[in-house]
Coordinates of C-alpha atoms in Angstrom, one line a residue:
M2 CA -13.1 23.7 124.1
S3 CA -13.1 19.9 124.1
N4 CA -9.8 18.0 124.0
Q5 CA -11.0 16.8 120.4
F6 CA -11.3 20.3 119.9
T7 CA -7.6 21.2 120.9
I8 CA -5.4 22.9 119.1
R9 CA -2.0 20.8 118.4
E10 CA 0.7 23.2 118.9
H11 CA 3.7 20.8 118.8
R12 CA 2.8 18.9 115.9
N13 CA 4.3 19.9 112.3
Y14 CA 1.1 20.1 110.2
E15 CA -2.1 21.1 111.2
V16 CA -5.7 21.6 109.5
W17 CA -8.8 21.9 110.7
Y18 CA -12.2 22.3 108.2
F19 CA -16.0 22.1 108.3
Q20 CA -18.2 20.8 105.3
V21 CA -21.7 21.6 104.8
H22 CA -24.2 21.3 101.8
F23 CA -27.1 23.7 101.7
G24 CA -29.6 23.4 98.8
I25 CA -27.6 23.6 95.2
H26 CA -24.7 24.8 97.1
A27 CA -21.9 23.2 99.1
M28 CA -18.8 24.9 101.5
R29 CA -15.9 23.5 103.4
V30 CA -13.5 25.9 104.8
E31 CA -10.3 24.9 106.3
W32 CA -7.7 26.5 108.9
T33 CA -4.5 25.2 108.1
R34 CA -0.9 25.8 109.8
D35 CA 2.3 24.3 109.5
K36 CA 6.0 24.3 110.2
A37 CA 6.8 27.1 108.2
S38 CA 4.3 29.6 110.0
S39 CA 3.1 30.0 113.3
D40 CA 0.5 31.4 111.5
W41 CA -3.1 30.2 110.5
Q42 CA -4.7 30.3 107.4
V43 CA -8.1 30.1 106.3
H44 CA -9.1 28.9 102.8
T45 CA -12.8 28.8 101.9
Y46 CA -14.3 26.5 98.4
L47 CA -17.6 27.0 97.6
F48 CA -19.4 24.5 95.1
H49 CA -22.8 24.9 93.1
S50 CA -24.7 21.9 91.7
K51 CA -24.9 23.4 88.1
G52 CA -20.7 22.8 88.7
D53 CA -19.6 26.3 89.0
L54 CA -17.0 26.8 91.5
Y55 CA -14.9 29.5 92.9
G56 CA -12.5 29.1 96.0
V57 CA -11.1 32.1 98.1
H58 CA -7.6 31.3 99.2
G59 CA -5.2 32.7 101.9
H60 CA -6.3 35.1 104.5
Q61 CA -5.0 35.1 107.6
A62 CA -7.3 33.5 110.2
A63 CA -7.8 33.2 113.8
P64 CA -8.2 29.3 115.3
N65 CA -10.7 30.3 117.1
W66 CA -13.3 30.9 114.3
L67 CA -14.2 27.0 114.8
E68 CA -15.2 26.6 118.6
T69 CA -16.9 23.4 119.8
H70 CA -20.3 24.3 118.7
T71 CA -20.0 27.4 116.8
T72 CA -18.4 28.8 113.8
R73 CA -18.3 32.5 112.3
A74 CA -16.2 34.6 110.5
G75 CA -16.8 36.9 107.3
F76 CA -14.7 38.6 104.9
E77 CA -15.2 39.9 100.8
D78 CA -18.7 38.2 99.8
L79 CA -18.8 35.1 101.9
A80 CA -19.8 35.1 105.5
W81 CA -21.2 32.8 107.9
D82 CA -23.0 32.2 111.2
L83 CA -23.9 28.5 112.2
S84 CA -23.9 26.6 115.0
F85 CA -23.5 22.6 114.7
Q86 CA -24.7 19.4 116.9
P87 CA -22.5 16.4 116.8
A88 CA -24.8 13.4 115.3
S89 CA -22.3 10.7 115.6
S90 CA -19.0 10.0 117.0
W91 CA -15.7 11.1 117.0
M92 CA -13.7 8.7 114.1
S93 CA -10.0 8.0 114.4
V94 CA -7.6 6.8 111.9
L95 CA -5.4 5.6 115.5
P96 CA -6.9 5.6 119.3
D97 CA -6.5 8.4 121.5
S98 CA -4.1 6.5 123.7
L99 CA -1.3 6.3 120.5
E100 CA -1.5 9.3 119.3
A101 CA 1.3 11.0 121.1
A102 CA 3.4 8.1 119.4
Q103 CA 2.9 9.8 116.3
I104 CA 2.8 6.0 114.8
Y105 CA 1.7 7.4 111.1
D106 CA 2.6 10.8 109.7
V107 CA -0.8 12.0 110.0
Q108 CA -3.8 11.5 112.5
L109 CA -7.1 12.2 111.1
K110 CA -10.0 12.9 113.9
H111 CA -13.5 13.6 112.3
L112 CA -17.1 14.0 113.2
P113 CA -19.0 12.4 110.0
L114 CA -22.3 13.4 110.7
V115 CA -22.9 16.8 112.2
V116 CA -26.2 18.9 112.3
F117 CA -25.8 22.7 111.1
S118 CA -28.1 25.8 111.8
G119 CA -27.3 29.3 111.5
T120 CA -26.7 31.5 108.6
I121 CA -24.4 31.6 105.2
T122 CA -24.1 35.0 102.8
I123 CA -22.5 34.8 99.8
G124 CA -22.5 38.2 98.2
S125 CA -26.3 39.8 99.1
K126 CA -28.0 36.5 99.4
E127 CA -28.5 34.9 102.6
Y128 CA -29.0 31.0 103.0
K129 CA -30.8 30.1 106.3
L130 CA -29.9 26.4 107.3
D131 CA -32.2 24.7 109.7
A132 CA -30.6 21.0 110.7
Y133 CA -28.1 20.6 107.4
K134 CA -26.4 17.9 107.0
G135 CA -22.6 18.2 107.2
S136 CA -19.4 17.2 108.6
V137 CA -16.4 18.4 111.2
G138 CA -12.7 17.3 111.1
H139 CA -9.2 17.4 112.6
Y140 CA -5.8 16.1 110.9
F141 CA -2.4 17.0 112.3
G142 CA 1.0 15.5 112.4
R143 CA 4.5 15.2 111.6
K144 CA 3.6 16.0 107.7
A145 CA 0.6 16.1 105.2
A146 CA 0.5 12.1 104.2
E147 CA 2.0 12.3 100.4
N148 CA -0.7 10.2 98.9
W149 CA -4.2 10.4 100.6
W150 CA -8.1 9.5 99.1
W151 CA -10.4 10.7 101.5
L152 CA -14.4 10.3 100.8
Q153 CA -17.7 11.0 102.8
A154 CA -21.0 10.9 102.5
T155 CA -23.7 12.6 105.1
D156 CA -27.0 12.8 102.9
M157 CA -27.3 9.4 101.2
E158 CA -30.4 8.4 99.6
E159 CA -31.2 6.1 101.8
S160 CA -32.5 8.0 105.0
G161 CA -30.1 7.7 108.5
Y162 CA -27.0 6.5 106.2
H163 CA -23.8 7.9 106.4
V164 CA -20.4 7.2 105.2
S165 CA -16.4 7.9 105.2
A166 CA -13.7 6.4 104.3
L167 CA -9.3 6.9 104.3
A168 CA -6.6 5.3 102.4
M169 CA -3.5 6.6 102.5
R170 CA 0.2 6.0 102.4
S171 CA 2.2 6.1 105.5
G172 CA 5.6 5.4 107.2
L173 CA 5.8 4.0 110.6
L174 CA 7.2 6.4 113.2
G175 CA 8.8 8.8 110.6
S176 CA 10.2 6.0 108.1
K177 CA 9.5 6.0 104.1
P178 CA 5.7 5.9 103.4
V179 CA 5.4 2.6 102.1
Y180 CA 2.1 1.5 103.9
K181 CA -1.4 1.2 103.2
I182 CA -3.7 3.1 105.7
G183 CA -7.4 3.7 105.9
Y184 CA -10.7 2.6 107.3
V185 CA -14.1 2.5 106.2
H186 CA -17.3 3.6 108.7
I187 CA -20.8 2.8 107.6
E188 CA -23.7 3.5 110.0
T189 CA -26.9 2.9 109.3
P190 CA -30.2 3.3 111.9
H191 CA -29.8 -0.4 112.4
W192 CA -25.9 -1.1 112.6
T193 CA -22.8 0.1 112.2
R194 CA -19.8 -1.4 110.0
H195 CA -16.2 -0.3 111.0
I196 CA -13.4 -1.7 109.3
T197 CA -9.8 -0.5 109.6
A198 CA -6.4 -1.5 107.4
P199 CA -4.1 -2.4 107.3
L200 CA -5.5 -5.5 109.8
A201 CA -7.8 -5.4 106.9
R202 CA -6.2 -5.8 103.3
L203 CA -6.6 -2.7 101.4
S204 CA -6.9 -2.3 97.6
I205 CA -7.4 1.0 95.7
Q206 CA -7.9 1.4 92.1
G207 CA -8.1 4.1 89.5
G208 CA -7.9 7.7 91.2
Q209 CA -9.2 11.2 89.6
P210 CA -12.3 11.5 88.5
S211 CA -13.0 7.8 89.8
L212 CA -11.9 5.8 92.3
H213 CA -12.5 2.1 93.5
L214 CA -11.5 1.2 97.3
T215 CA -12.0 -2.5 98.4
Y216 CA -11.0 -3.1 102.3
K217 CA -10.9 -6.9 102.7
P218 CA -10.8 -8.5 106.9
L219 CA -10.0 -12.2 107.5
F220 CA -13.3 -13.0 108.3
D221 CA -15.7 -11.1 107.3
Q222 CA -17.7 -9.6 104.1
N223 CA -15.5 -7.3 101.6
V224 CA -16.5 -3.3 101.4
E225 CA -16.3 -1.8 98.3
I226 CA -16.4 2.3 97.6
R227 CA -17.1 3.3 94.2
F228 CA -16.6 7.4 93.8
S229 CA -17.0 9.2 91.0
G230 CA -17.1 13.1 90.5
E231 CA -15.7 15.9 87.5
H232 CA -15.9 18.9 89.5
F233 CA -12.5 19.3 91.2
L234 CA -11.3 22.3 92.7
H235 CA -7.1 22.6 93.4
P236 CA -6.8 24.4 96.7
R237 CA -3.2 23.7 96.9
P238 CA -0.4 22.0 94.6
G239 CA -1.1 18.1 94.8
I240 CA -4.5 18.7 96.0
R241 CA -8.0 17.8 94.5
L242 CA -11.4 18.5 96.4
T243 CA -15.1 18.2 95.5
L244 CA -18.6 17.9 97.5
L245 CA -20.2 17.5 94.1
G246 CA -19.5 13.4 93.7
D247 CA -21.4 9.9 93.4
L248 CA -20.8 7.5 96.1
Y249 CA -21.6 4.0 96.1
V250 CA -20.9 1.3 98.7
Y251 CA -21.1 -2.7 98.3
M252 CA -20.8 -5.0 101.0
G253 CA -20.3 -8.8 99.7
G254 CA -21.1 -7.9 96.4
E255 CA -24.6 -6.2 97.4
L256 CA -25.2 -2.4 97.0
V257 CA -25.9 -1.4 100.6
C258 CA -26.4 2.7 99.8
H259 CA -25.4 5.7 97.4
C260 CA -25.5 9.0 97.6
L261 CA -25.8 11.2 94.2
G262 CA -24.2 14.5 93.6
K263 CA -23.4 15.1 97.8
A264 CA -20.3 13.2 98.2
A265 CA -16.9 14.7 99.2
A266 CA -13.8 13.7 98.3
E267 CA -9.9 14.6 98.7
R268 CA -7.3 14.0 97.0
R269 CA -3.3 14.5 97.8
L270 CA -0.8 13.1 95.4
V271 CA 2.6 14.8 96.4
N272 CA 4.4 12.4 94.8
A273 CA 3.9 10.7 90.7
K274 CA 2.9 7.3 92.1
N275 CA 0.2 5.2 92.5
I276 CA -1.5 5.0 95.7

């Protein structure tokens, strides 16, 4: 495994995931572990473009089901055998040099664009994937973020574009979570834009089913992310997930790119306060 794929056994909380769209379906698989148990659990979520949703929860799993370039597993009526190649660089909330300090409650590291090939079998039907777009990620830390919105779109209407954004409330060095932390990353065939909060001001409006994030750097154009989606699964208490949303990106008030029906959103809201 590369350093990015190293399990953080000394952290209280850890999640690995991959997600991919294939035809009218989308799938996300998570491996989770927390301080209360050293066992890994696998959670599988399937979405259909017509709004049919179902998930498989709570199976014990070996973390090596997700290797550096492959993932394969099978149980009940679902199986997959996939290889993947990164089509983007690793992204992090914090640089690797600051990871050990655990400045924030949780650290996110992910590949926002990955190309998958192989097979996914649902019941008796096998789907063949040939260079389908998705992503791979990893987050870990002292605890899960109490308030968290994560958005991603890898299959934009504009060819070669992909976008990821994070907004969360976190403490610093274990303090009470009062700080708005996040980033937005836009990559196109011609340019890349990356903004980090709190270096930029972060404004969050709305919630489920719609969300409006605005990143306001001091000396550059604002970036706005508008997300809407109706088909949410409830993986665990306080968490909402969809892979079937719409996402629009504006820069300086002008539409830059958009994704229809294939944008991902994960919301974690542990307490009742707005983020």
